[in-house]
Coordinates of C-alpha atoms and ligand atoms in Angstrom, one line a residue:
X1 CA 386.3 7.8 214.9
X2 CA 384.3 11.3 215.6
X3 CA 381.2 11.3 218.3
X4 CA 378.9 11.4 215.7
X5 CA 377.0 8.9 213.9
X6 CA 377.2 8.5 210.1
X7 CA 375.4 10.5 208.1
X8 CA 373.3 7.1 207.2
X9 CA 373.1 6.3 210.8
X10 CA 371.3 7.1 214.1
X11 CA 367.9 8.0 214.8
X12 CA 366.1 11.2 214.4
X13 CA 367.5 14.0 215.9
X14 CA 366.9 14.6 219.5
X15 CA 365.5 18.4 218.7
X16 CA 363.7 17.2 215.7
X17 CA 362.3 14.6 218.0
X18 CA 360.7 17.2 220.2
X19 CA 359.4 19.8 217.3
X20 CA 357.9 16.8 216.5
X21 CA 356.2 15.2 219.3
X22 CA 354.9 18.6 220.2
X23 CA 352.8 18.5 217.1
X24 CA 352.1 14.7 217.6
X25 CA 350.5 16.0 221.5
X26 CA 348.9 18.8 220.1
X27 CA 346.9 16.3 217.6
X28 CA 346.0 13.8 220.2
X29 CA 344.6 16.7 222.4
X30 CA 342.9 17.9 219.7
X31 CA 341.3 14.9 218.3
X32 CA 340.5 14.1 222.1
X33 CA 338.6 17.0 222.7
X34 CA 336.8 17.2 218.8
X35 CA 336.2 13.1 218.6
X36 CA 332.5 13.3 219.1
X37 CA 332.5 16.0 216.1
X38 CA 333.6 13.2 213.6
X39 CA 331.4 10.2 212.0
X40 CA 332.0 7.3 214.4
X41 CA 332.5 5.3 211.2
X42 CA 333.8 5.7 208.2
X43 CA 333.0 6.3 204.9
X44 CA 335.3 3.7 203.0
X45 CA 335.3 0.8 201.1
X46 CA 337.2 -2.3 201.4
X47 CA 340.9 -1.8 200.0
X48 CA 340.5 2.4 200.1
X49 CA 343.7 2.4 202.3
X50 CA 346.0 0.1 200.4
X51 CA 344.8 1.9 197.1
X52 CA 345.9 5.0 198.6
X53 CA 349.4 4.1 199.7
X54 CA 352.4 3.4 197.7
X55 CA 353.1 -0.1 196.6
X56 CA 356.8 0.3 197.5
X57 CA 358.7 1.2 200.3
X58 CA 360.7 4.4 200.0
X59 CA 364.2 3.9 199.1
X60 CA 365.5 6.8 201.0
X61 CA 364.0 8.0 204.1
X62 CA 361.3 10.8 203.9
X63 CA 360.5 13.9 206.4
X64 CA 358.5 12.3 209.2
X65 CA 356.2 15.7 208.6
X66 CA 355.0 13.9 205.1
X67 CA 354.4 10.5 207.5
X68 CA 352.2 12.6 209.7
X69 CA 350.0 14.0 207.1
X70 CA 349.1 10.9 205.0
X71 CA 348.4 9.7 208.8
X72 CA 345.4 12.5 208.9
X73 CA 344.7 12.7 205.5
X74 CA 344.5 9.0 204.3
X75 CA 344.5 7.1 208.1
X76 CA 342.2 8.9 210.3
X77 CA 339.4 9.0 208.2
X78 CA 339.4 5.2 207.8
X79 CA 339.1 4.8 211.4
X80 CA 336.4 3.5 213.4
X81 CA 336.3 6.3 216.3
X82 CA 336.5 3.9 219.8
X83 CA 336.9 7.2 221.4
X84 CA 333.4 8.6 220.1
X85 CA 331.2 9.2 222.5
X86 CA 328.4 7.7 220.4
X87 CA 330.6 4.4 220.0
X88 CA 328.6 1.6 221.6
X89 CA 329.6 -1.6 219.8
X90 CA 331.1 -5.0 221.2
X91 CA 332.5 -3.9 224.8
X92 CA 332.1 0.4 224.4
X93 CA 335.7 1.2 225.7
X94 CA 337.7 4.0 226.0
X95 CA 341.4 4.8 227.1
X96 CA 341.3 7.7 229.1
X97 CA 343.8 11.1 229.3
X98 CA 346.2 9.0 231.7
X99 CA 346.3 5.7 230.2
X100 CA 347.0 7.6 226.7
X101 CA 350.1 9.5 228.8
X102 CA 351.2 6.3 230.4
X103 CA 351.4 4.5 227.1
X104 CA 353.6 7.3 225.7
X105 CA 356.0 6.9 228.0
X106 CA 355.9 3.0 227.8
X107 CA 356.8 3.4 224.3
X108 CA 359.7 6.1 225.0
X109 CA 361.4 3.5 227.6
X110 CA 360.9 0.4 225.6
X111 CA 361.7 -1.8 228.2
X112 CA 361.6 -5.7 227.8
X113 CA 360.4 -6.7 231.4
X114 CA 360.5 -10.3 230.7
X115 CA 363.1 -10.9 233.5
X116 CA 363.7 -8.6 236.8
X117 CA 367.0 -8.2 235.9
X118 CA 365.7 -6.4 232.0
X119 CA 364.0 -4.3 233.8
X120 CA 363.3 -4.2 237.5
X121 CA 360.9 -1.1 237.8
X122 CA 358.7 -2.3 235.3
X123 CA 358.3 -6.0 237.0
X124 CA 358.4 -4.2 240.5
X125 CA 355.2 -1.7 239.1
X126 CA 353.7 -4.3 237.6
X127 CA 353.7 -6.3 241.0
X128 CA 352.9 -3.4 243.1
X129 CA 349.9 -2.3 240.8
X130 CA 348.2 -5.6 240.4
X131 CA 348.2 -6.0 244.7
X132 CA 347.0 -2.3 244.8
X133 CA 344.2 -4.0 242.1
X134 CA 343.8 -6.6 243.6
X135 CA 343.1 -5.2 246.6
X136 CA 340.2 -2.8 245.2
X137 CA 338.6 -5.5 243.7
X138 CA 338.4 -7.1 246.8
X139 CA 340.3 -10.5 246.2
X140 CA 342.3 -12.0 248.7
X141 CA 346.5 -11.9 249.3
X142 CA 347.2 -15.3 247.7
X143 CA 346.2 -14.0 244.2
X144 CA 348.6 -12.9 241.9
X145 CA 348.2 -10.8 239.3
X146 CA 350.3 -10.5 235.6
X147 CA 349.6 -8.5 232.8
X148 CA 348.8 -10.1 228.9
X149 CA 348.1 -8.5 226.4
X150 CA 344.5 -10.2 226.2
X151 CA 341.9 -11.9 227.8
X152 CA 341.9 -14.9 225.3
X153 CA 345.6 -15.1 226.5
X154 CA 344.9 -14.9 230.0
X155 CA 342.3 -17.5 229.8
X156 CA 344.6 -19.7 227.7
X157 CA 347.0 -19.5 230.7
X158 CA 344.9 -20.0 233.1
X159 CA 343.3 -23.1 231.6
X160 CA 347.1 -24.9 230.9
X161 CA 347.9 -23.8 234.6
X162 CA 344.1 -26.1 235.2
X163 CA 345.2 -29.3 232.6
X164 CA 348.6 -28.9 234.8
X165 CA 346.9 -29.3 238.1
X166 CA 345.0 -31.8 236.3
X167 CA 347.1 -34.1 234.8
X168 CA 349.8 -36.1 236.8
X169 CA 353.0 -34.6 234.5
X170 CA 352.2 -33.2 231.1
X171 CA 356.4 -33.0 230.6
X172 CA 357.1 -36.0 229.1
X173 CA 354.2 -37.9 227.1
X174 CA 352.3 -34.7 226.7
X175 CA 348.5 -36.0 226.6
X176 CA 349.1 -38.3 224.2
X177 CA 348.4 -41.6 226.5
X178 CA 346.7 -39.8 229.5
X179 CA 342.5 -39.2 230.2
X180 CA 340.9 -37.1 227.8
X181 CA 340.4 -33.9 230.0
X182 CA 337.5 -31.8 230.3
X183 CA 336.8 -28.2 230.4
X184 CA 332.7 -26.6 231.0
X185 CA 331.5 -23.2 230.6
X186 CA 327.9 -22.1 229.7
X187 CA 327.1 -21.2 226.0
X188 CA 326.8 -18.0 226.6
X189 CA 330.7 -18.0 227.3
X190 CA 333.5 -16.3 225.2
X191 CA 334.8 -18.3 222.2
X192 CA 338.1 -17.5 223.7
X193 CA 337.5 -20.5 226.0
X194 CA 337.1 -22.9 222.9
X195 CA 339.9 -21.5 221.1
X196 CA 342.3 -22.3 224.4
X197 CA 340.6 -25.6 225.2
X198 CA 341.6 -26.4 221.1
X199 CA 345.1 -24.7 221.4
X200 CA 346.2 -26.8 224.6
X201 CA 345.2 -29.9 223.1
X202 CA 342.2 -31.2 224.2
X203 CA 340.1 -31.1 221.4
X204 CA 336.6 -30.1 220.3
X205 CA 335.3 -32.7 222.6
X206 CA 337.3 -31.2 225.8
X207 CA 334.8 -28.4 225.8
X208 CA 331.3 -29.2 227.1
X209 CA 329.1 -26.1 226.5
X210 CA 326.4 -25.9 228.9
X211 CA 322.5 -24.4 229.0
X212 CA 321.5 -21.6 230.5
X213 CA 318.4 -20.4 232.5
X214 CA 315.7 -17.9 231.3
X215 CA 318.2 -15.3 232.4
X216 CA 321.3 -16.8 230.6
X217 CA 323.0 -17.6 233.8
X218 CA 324.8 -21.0 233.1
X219 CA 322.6 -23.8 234.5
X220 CA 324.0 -25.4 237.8
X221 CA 322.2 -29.1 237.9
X222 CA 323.5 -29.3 234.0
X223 CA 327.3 -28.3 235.1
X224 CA 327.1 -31.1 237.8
X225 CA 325.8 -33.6 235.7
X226 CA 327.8 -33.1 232.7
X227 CA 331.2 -33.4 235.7
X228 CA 329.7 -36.8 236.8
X229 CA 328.9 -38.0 233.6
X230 CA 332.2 -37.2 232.3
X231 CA 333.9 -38.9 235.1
X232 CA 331.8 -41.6 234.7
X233 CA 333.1 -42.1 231.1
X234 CA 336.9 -42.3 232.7
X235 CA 337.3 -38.2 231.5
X236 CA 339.1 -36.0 234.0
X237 CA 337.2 -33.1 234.6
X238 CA 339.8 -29.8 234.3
X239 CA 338.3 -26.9 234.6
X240 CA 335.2 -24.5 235.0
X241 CA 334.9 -21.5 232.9
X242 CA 332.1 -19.3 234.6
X243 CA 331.5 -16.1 233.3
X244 CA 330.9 -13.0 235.3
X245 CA 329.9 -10.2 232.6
X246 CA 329.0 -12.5 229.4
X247 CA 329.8 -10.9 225.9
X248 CA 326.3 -11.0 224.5
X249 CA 323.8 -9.7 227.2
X250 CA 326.7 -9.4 231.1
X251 CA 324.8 -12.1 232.3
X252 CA 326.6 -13.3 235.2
X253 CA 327.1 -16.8 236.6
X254 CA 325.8 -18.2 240.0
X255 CA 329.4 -17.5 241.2
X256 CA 328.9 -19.2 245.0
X257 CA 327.2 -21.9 243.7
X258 CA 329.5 -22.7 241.2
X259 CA 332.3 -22.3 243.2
X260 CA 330.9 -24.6 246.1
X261 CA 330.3 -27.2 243.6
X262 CA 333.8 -26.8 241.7
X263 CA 335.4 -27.4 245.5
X264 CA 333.4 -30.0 245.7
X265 CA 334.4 -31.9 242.8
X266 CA 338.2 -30.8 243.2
X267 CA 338.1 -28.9 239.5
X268 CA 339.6 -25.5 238.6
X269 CA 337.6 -22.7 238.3
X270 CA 338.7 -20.3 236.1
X271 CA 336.3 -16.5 236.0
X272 CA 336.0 -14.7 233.1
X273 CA 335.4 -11.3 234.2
X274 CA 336.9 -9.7 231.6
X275 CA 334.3 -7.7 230.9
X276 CA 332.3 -7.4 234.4
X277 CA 335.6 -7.5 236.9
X278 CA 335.9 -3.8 237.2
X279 CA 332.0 -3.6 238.8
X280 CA 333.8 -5.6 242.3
X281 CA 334.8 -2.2 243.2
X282 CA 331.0 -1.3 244.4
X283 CA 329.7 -2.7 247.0
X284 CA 326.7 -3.2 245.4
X285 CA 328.2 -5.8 243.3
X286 CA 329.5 -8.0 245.9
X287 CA 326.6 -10.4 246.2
X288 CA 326.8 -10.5 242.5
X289 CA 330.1 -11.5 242.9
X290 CA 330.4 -13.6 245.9
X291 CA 332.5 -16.8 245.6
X292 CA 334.8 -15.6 242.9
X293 CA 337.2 -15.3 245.6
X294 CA 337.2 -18.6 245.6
X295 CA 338.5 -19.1 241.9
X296 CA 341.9 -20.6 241.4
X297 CA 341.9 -18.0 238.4
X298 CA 340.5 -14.6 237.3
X299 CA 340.6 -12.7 234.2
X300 CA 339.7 -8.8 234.5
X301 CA 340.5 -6.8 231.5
X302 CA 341.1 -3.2 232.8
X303 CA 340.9 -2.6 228.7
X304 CA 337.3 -3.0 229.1
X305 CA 336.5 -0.7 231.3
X306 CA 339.0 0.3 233.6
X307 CA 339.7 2.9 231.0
X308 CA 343.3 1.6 230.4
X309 CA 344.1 1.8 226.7
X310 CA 344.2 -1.6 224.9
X311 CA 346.1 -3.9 225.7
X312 CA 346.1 -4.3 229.1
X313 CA 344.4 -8.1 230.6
X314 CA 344.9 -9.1 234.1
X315 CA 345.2 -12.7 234.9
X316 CA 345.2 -13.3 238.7
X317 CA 346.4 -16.8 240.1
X318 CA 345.6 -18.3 243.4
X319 CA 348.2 -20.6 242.8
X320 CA 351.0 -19.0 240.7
X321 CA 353.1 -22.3 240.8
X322 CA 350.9 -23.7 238.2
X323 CA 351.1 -21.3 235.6
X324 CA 355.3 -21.4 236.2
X325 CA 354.5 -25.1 236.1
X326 CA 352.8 -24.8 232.9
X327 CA 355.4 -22.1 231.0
X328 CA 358.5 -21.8 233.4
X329 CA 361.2 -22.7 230.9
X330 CA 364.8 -20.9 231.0
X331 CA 367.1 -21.1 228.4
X332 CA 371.0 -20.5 229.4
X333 CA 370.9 -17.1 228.2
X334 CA 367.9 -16.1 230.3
X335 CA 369.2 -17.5 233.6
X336 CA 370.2 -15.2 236.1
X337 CA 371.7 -15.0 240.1
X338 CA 368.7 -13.0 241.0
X339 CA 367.7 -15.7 243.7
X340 CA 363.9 -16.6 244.5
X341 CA 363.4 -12.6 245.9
X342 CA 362.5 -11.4 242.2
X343 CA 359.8 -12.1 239.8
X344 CA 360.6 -13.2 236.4
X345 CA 357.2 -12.7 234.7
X346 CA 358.3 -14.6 231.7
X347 CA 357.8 -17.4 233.5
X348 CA 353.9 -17.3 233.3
X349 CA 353.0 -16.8 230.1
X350 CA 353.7 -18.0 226.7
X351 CA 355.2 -14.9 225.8
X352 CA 358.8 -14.4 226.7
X353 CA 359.0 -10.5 225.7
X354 CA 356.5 -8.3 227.4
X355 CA 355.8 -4.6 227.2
X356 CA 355.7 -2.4 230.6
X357 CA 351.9 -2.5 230.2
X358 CA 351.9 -1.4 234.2
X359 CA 352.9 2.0 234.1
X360 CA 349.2 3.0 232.3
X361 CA 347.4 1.3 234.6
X362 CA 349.1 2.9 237.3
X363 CA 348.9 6.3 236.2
X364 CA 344.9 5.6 235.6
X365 CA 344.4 4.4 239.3
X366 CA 346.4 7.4 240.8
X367 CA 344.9 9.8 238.3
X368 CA 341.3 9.1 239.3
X369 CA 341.4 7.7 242.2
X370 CA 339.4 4.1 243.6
X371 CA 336.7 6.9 244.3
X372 CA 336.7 8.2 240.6
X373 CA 336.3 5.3 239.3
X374 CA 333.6 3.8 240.7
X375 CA 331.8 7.1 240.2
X376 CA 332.2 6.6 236.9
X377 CA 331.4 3.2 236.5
X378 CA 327.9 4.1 238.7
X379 CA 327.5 6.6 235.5
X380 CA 327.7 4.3 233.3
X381 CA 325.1 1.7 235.1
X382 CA 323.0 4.6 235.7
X383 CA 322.6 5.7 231.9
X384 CA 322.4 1.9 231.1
X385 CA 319.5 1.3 233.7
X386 CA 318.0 4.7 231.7
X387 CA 318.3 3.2 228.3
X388 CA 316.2 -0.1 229.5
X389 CA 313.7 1.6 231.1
X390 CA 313.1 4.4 227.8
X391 CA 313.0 1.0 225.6
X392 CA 310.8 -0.7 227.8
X393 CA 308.2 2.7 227.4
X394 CA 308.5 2.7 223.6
X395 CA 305.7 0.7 221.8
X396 CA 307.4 -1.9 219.3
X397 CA 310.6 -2.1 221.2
X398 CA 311.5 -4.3 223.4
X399 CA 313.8 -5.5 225.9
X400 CA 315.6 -9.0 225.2
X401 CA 317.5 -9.9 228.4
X402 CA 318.0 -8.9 232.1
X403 CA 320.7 -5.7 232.1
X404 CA 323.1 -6.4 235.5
X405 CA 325.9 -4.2 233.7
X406 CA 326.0 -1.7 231.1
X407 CA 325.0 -2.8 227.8
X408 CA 321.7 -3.0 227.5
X409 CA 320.1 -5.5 224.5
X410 CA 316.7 -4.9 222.4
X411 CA 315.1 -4.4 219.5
X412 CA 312.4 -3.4 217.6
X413 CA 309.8 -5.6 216.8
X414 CA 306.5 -4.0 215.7
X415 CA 303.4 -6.1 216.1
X416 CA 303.3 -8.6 213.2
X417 CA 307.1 -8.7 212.7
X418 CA 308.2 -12.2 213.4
X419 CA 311.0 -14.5 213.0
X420 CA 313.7 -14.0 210.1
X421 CA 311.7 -10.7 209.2
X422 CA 312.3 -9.5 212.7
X423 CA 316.1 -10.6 212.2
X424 CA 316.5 -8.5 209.1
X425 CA 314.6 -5.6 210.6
X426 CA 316.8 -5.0 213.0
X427 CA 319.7 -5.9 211.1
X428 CA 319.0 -2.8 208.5
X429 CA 318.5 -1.0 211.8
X430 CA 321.8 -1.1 212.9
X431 CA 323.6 -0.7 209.8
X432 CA 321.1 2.3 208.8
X433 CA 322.6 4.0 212.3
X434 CA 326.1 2.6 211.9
X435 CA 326.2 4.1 207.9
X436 CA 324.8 7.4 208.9
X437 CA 328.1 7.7 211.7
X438 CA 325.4 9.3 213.8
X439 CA 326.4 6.5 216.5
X440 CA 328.1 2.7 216.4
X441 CA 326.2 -0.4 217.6
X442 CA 326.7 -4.5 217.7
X443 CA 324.4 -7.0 217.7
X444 CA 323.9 -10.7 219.4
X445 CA 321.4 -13.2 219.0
X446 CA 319.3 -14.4 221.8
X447 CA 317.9 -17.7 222.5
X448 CA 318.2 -17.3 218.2
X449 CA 316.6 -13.7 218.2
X450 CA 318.7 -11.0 216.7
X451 CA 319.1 -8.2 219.3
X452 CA 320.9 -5.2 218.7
X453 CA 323.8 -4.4 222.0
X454 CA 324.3 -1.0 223.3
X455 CA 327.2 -0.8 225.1
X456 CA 328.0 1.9 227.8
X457 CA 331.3 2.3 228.8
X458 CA 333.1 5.3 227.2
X459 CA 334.2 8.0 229.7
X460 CA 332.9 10.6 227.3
X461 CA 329.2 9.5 226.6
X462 CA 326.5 11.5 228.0
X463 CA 322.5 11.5 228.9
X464 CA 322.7 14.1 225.3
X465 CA 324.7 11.4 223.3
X466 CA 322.5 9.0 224.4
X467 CA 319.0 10.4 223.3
X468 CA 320.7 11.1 220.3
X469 CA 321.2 7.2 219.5
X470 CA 317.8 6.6 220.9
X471 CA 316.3 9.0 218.2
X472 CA 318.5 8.0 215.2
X473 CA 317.2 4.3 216.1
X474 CA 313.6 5.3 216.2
X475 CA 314.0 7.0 213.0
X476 CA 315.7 4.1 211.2
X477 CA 313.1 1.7 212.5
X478 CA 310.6 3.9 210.6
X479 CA 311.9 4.1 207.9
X480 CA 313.1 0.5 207.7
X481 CA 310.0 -0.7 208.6
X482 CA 308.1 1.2 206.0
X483 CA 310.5 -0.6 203.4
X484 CA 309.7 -3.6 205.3
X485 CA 306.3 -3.3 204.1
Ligands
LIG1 N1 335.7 -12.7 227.7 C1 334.7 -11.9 227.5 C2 333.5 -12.0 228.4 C3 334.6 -11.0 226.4 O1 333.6 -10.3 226.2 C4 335.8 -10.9 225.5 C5 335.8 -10.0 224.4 O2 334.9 -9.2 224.2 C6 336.8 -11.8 225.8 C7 336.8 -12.6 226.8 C8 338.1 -11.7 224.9 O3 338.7 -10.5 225.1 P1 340.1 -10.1 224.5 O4 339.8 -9.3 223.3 O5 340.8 -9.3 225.5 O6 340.8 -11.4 224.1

């Protein structure tokens, strides 16, 4: 037996390791820095990347350098650039410098913190950093915070930690013989809702979706009613979904109302602020806000704009019993003589192996600071307030719903321009601008309109990427209008 591995064994060399990561850092500062110089999207048609790549595996290992250039030759230029500043589609993220650095190292350790014992920093950081958090955002001590990978996971754990408190013991029978149970959010609300209320087994019927008022802010008297009628019909109402930060337009839900009436009525409230949580760092926001304190459950996606590279979604738990309730499950070889001082996060979540997701998150708070963050977030309001008020100024745009965060929705609709035409209009807008890689945008419908979303929330935008947009719209609404006609 020598020291040594086998020639056909082992990884790659710790030296060749380095040459190489060197080169891998001095891409990812490079493509940082240039991003904004590429198309935001690419030039490709479906299948270009599988017709580019070998159909077979290599037999015998090749030179990571080769690996590296078909990434930049054949990968990058296939990619839709999320780090453009000019990227404005869905939820506009972006990772940031720290969050990219954190994430590196995440990878190098590997750890597996589904137990305190596999790994005791990462469970201890994660604690620690969800209080600090928790803390900025303004929730009280009995929250606690874990980390999935996503917000339609968080959600899905915080509504079976709701049918738990809901149901007398889901354990034995399951919900074969019990109530039907009920769960109500406003249709403006994620489909990641439906998609849990369907996974835990309640069925299409378990979701009541609910209207909304002229400013797409779920409807109050019609959540009450729909809980009375429901109990009414021997149904056990479960839990609330309200929404602070909606996908299509960040309308946001009358929180303390909500929240009285869910106390009221004994039901779970769950908050999807996936998308608006960050903005309870301003004080500004906090009459926005007020009552969500009062949730039993939060979802806050600092991979929305907490510049934390994807994936990192933050459920919080007022009661953490009933998520351990819902998923705490320990196999022999899991247990452990740890005693009731440590957290074992696998015991709220589906998952049982879980990445060290903290350690970005953490070195995104210290690198900027509660302070820097919020200045950046005001940025981003600031340039999304701009964008309404330019649209609002341009004859034959307009403005299709109230703007409390940072994506602004419109669209252009000349005089004359009506219905499905006004629909298709905009639609060859958006893909004229999204083609041309000038800039990337999404669209919605509201109340049945199409409306084209402009989402602010990249660290690197500016005012100058912004007019650009504005202009390549303009331009594409000429011209698409002219065809139009
Ligand atoms: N909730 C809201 C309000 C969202 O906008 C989204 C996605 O955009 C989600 C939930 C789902 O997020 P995730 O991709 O983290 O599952």
């Amino acid at each position: 037996m020598t020291g040594e591995p086998s020639p056909s064994a082992g990884d790659l060399p710790p030296e060749e390791f380095r040459f190489l990561a060197h080169q891998v850092a001095d891409w990812v500062a490079d493509y940082l820095r240039d991003v904004g110089d590429l198309p935001v999207f690419p030039d490709v048609h479906p299948g270009f990347l599988r017709e580019a790549l070998p159909q077979m595996p290599p037999d015998e290992g090749e030179p990571l350098e080769e690996a590296l250039e078909d990434f930049r030759r054949l990968v990058v230029p296939g990619i839709t650039h999320w780090n453009h500043p000019s990227f404005h589609g869905y939820f506009a993220i972006t990772g940031s410098g720290p969050g990219i650095l954190g994430e590196m190292l995440a990878a190098a350790l590997n750890v597996n913190a589904m137990m305190w014992r596999s790994s005791p920093a990462a469970t201890e950081l994660e604690e620690h950093v969800l209080g600090w958090l928790r803390d900025m955002l303004g929730l009280p001590s009995p929250f606690m915070g874990t980390i999935n990978d996503t917000a339609s996971h968080s959600t899905l754990y915080a509504l079976a930690a709701a049918r738990e408190a809901a149901a007398a013991d889901l354990s034995g029978p399951g919900l074969a013989n019990g109530p039907p149970l009920r769960c109500y959010a406003s249709e403006e609300a994620h489909s990641s809702v439906d998609k849990a209320v369907l996974t835990l087994g309640m069925g299409r019927e378990g979701i009541r979706r609910l209207p909304t008022n002229g400013r797409l802010e779920m409807d109050l008297s019609a959540l009450r009613k729909a809980i009375r009628e429901d109990r009414d019909r021997g149904c056990i109402p479960a839990a609330v979904v309200a929404t602070l930060g909606t996908t299509s337009t960040s309308s946001v839900d009358p929180m303390g109302a909500i929240a009285a009436l869910c106390r009221e009525e004994g039901v779970w409230l769950h908050v999807d602020a996936a998308y608006g949580g960050p903005l309870a760092l301003l004080p500004e926001f906090h009459d926005l806000f007020a009552g969500w304190e009062h949730a039993e459950s939060i979802v806050v996606n600092p991979h929305k704009w907490l510049f934390t590279p994807v994936d990192c979604s933050v459920l919080f738990c007022r009661r953490p019993e009933m998520l351990r309730a819902a998923f705490s499950l320990t196999p022999e070889y899991l247990q452990s003589r740890d005693g009731d001082g440590v957290t074992n996060l696998m015991d709220y979540g589906v998952a049982l192996g879980r990445r060290f997701r903290a350690l970005k998150l953490w070195f995104v708070i210290r690198y900027f600071g509660v302070e820097g963050l919020r200045a950046r977030l005001r940025d981003h309001l600031a340039m999304a307030g701009e964008w309404v008020t330019e649209v609002q100024a341009e004859p034959g745009w307009e403005v299709m719903a109230p703007c409390p965060m940072a994506t602004p929705v419109f669209r252009y609709a000349p005089e004359g321009v009506e219905g499905g035409d006004a629909d298709g209009l905009n639609q060859a807008i958006m893909d004229r601008v999204n083609r041309s890689g000038v800039a990337f945008l999404s669209h919605t419908r509201v109340r049945g309109s199409l409306a084209l979303r402009l989402s602010i929330g990249n660290l690197k935008t500016t005012r100058v990427h912004l007019a650009r947009t504005w202009e390549a719209l303009k331009e594409a609404a000429t011209r698409e209008a002219a065809r139009l006609s």
